[in-house]
PDB file of C-alpha atoms in Angstrom:
ATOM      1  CA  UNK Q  63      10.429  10.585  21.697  1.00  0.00           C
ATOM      2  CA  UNK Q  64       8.528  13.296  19.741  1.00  0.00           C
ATOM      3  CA  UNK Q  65      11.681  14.145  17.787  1.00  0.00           C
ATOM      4  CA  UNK Q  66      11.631  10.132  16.772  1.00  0.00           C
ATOM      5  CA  UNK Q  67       8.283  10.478  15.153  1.00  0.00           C
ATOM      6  CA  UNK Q  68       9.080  13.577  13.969  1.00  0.00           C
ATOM      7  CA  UNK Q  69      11.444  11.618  12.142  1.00  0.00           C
ATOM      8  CA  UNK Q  70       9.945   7.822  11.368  1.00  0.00           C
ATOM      9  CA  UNK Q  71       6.831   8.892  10.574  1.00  0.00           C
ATOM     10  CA  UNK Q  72       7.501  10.648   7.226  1.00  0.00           C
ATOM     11  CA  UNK Q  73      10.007   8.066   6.759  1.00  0.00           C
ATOM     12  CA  UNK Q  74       7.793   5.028   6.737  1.00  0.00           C
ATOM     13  CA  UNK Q  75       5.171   7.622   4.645  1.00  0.00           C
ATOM     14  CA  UNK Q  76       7.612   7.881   1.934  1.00  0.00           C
ATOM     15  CA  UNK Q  77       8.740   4.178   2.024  1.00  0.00           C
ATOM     16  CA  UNK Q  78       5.165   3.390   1.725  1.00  0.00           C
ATOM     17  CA  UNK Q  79       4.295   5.088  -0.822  1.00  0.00           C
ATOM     18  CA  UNK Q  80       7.569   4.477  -3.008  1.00  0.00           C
ATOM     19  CA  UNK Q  81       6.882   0.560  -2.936  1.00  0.00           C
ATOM     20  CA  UNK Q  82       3.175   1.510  -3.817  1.00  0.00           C
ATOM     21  CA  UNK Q  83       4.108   3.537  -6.523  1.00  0.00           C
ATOM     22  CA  UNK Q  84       6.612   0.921  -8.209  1.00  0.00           C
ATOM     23  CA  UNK Q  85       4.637  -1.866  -7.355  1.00  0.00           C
ATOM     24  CA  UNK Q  86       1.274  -0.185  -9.644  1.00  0.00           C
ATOM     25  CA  UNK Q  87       0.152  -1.387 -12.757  1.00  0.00           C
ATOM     26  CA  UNK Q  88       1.352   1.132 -15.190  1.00  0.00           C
ATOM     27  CA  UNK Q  89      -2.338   1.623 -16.030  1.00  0.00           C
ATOM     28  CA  UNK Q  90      -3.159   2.512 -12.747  1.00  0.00           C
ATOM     29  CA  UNK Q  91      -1.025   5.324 -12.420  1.00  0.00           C
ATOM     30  CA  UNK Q  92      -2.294   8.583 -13.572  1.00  0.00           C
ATOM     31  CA  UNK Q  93      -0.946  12.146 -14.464  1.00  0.00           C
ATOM     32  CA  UNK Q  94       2.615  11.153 -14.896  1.00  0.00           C
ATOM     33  CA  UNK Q  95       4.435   8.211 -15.599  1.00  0.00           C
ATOM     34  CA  UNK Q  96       5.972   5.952 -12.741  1.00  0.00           C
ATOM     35  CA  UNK Q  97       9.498   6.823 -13.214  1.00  0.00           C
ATOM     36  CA  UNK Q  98       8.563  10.332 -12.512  1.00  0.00           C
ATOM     37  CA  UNK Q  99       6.565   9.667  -9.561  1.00  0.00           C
ATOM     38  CA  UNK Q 100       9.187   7.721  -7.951  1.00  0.00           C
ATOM     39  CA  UNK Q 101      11.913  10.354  -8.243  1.00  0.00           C
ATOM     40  CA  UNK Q 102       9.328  12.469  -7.053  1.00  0.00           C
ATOM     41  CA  UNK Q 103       8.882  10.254  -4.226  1.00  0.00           C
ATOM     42  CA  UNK Q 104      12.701  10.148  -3.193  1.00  0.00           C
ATOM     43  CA  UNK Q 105      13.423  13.403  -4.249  1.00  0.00           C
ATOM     44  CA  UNK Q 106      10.357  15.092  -1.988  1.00  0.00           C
ATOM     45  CA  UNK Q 107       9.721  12.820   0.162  1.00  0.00           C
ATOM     46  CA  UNK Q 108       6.804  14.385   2.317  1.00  0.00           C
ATOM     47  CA  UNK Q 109       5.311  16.047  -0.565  1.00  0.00           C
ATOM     48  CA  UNK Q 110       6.356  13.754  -2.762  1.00  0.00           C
ATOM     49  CA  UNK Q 111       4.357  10.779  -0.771  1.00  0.00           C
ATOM     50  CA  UNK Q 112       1.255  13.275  -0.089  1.00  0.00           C
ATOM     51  CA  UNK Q 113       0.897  14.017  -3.760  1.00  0.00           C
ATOM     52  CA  UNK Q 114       1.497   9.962  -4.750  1.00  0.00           C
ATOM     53  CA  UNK Q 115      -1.394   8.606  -2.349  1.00  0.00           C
ATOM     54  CA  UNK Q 116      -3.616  11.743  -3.130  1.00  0.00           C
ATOM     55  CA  UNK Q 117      -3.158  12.202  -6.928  1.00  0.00           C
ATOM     56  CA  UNK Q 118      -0.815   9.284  -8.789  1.00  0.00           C
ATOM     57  CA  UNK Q 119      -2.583   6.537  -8.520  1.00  0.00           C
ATOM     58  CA  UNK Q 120      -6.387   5.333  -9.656  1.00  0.00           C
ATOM     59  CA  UNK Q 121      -8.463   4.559  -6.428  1.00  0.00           C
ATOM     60  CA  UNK Q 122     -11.052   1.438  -7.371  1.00  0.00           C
ATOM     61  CA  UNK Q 123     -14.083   1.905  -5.278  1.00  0.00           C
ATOM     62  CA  UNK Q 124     -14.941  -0.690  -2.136  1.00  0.00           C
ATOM     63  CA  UNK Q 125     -16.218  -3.668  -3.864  1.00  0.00           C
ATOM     64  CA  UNK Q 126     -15.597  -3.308  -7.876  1.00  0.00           C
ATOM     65  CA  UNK Q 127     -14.721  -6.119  -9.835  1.00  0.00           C
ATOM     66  CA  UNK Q 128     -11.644  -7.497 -10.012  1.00  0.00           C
ATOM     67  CA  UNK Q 129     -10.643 -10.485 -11.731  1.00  0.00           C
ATOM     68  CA  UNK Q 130     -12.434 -12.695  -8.949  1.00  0.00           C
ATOM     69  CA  UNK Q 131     -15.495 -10.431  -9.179  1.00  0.00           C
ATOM     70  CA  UNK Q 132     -16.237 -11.010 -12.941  1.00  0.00           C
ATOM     71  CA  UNK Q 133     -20.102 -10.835 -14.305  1.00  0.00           C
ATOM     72  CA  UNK Q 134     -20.634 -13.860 -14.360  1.00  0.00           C
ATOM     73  CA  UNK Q 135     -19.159 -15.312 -11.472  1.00  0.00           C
ATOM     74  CA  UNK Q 136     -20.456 -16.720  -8.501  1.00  0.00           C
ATOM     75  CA  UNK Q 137     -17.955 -14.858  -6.583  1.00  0.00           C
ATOM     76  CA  UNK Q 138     -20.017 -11.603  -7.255  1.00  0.00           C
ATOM     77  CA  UNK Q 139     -23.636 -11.251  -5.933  1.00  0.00           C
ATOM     78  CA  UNK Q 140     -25.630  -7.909  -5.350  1.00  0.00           C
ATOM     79  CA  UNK Q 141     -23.763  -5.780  -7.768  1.00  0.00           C
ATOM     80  CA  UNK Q 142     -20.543  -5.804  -5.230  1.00  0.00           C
ATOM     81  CA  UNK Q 143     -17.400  -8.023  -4.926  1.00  0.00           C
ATOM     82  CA  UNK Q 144     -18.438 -10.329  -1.925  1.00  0.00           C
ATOM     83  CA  UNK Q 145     -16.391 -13.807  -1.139  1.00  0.00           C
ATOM     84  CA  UNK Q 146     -18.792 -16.796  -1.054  1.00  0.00           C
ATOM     85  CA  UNK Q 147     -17.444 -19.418   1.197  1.00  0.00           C
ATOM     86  CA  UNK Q 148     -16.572 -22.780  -1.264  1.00  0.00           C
ATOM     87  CA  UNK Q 149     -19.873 -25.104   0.240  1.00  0.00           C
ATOM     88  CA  UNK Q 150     -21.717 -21.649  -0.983  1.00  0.00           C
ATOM     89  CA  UNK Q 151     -20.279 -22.102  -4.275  1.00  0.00           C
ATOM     90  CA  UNK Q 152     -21.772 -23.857  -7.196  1.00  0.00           C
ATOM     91  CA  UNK Q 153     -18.721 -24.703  -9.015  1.00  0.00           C
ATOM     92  CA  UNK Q 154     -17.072 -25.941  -6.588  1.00  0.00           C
ATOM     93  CA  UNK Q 155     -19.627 -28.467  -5.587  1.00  0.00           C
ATOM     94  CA  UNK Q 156     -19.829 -29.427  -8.957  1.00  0.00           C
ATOM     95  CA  UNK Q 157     -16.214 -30.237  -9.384  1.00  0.00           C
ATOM     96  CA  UNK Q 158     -16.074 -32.089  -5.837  1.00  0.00           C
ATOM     97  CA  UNK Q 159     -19.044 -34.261  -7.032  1.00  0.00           C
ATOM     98  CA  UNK Q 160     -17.466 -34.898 -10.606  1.00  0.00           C
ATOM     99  CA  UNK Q 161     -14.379 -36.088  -8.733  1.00  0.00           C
ATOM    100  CA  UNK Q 162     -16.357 -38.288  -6.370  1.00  0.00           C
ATOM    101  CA  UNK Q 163     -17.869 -39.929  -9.248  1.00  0.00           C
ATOM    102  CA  UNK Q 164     -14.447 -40.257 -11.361  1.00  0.00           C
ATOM    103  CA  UNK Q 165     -12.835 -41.969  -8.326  1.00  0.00           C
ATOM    104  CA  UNK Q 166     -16.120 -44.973  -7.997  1.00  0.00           C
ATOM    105  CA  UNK Q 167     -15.445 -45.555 -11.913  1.00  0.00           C
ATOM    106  CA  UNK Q 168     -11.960 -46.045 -11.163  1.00  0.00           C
ATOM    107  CA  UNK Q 169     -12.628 -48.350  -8.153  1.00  0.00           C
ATOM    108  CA  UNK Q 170     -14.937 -49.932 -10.635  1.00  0.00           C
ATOM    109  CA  UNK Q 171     -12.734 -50.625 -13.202  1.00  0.00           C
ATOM    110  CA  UNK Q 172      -9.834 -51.699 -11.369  1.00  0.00           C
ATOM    111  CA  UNK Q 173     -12.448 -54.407  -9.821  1.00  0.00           C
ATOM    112  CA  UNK Q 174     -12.288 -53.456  -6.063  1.00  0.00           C
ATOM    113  CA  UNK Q 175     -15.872 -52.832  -4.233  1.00  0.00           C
ATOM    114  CA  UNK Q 176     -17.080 -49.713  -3.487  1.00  0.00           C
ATOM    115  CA  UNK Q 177     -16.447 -48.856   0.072  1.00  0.00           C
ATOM    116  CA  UNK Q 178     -19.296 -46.315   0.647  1.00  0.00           C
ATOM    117  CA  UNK Q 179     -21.816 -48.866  -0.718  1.00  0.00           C
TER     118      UNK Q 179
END
């Protein structure tokens, strides 16, 4: 069994970090460009995989913005990148009231009664 892990365990590190490495934003990768990390990554595989996750690609610290966690969104409060649930969130309320109101004009035009009058 130990001769198995021996074995998988560097396998599914390299596999890993291959599909990491090809799936990164070209901007994300740094020292070399991805190409030569991935035939780095087959070619060494242990090493290869170490240096990838270690070295070739930029780490984003826990809770920077992303494109959810813009400045001015209310997605991002405190400084961090923190998920508000959608009854939290201004915009959405907004949009769920505009549509409630754009639905009673439409009942009102089309002549039928308002139901939740």
């Amino acid at each position: 069994m130990l001769r198995v892990l021996m074995f998988l365990v560097p396998l599914a590190l390299s596999v890993y970090a291959f599909i990491d490495c090809i799936s990164t934003k070209d901007e994300d990768i740094r020292y070399m460009p991805k190409p030569l990390w991935a035939i780095l990554v087959l070619v060494f595989p242990l090493a290869g995989s170490l240096s990838w996750l270690i070295a070739g690609k930029k780490r984003h610290p826990a809770g920077a913005g992303g494109p959810a966690g813009s400045a001015g969104s209310p997605w991002r409060r405190g400084g961090g990148q923190r998920w508000v649930a959608p009854d939290d969130n201004p915009e959405f309320l907004k949009s769920l009231k505009d549509e409630d109101e754009d639905k009673k004009d439409q009942d009102k035009k089309d002549g039928g009664e308002d139901p939740t009058a």
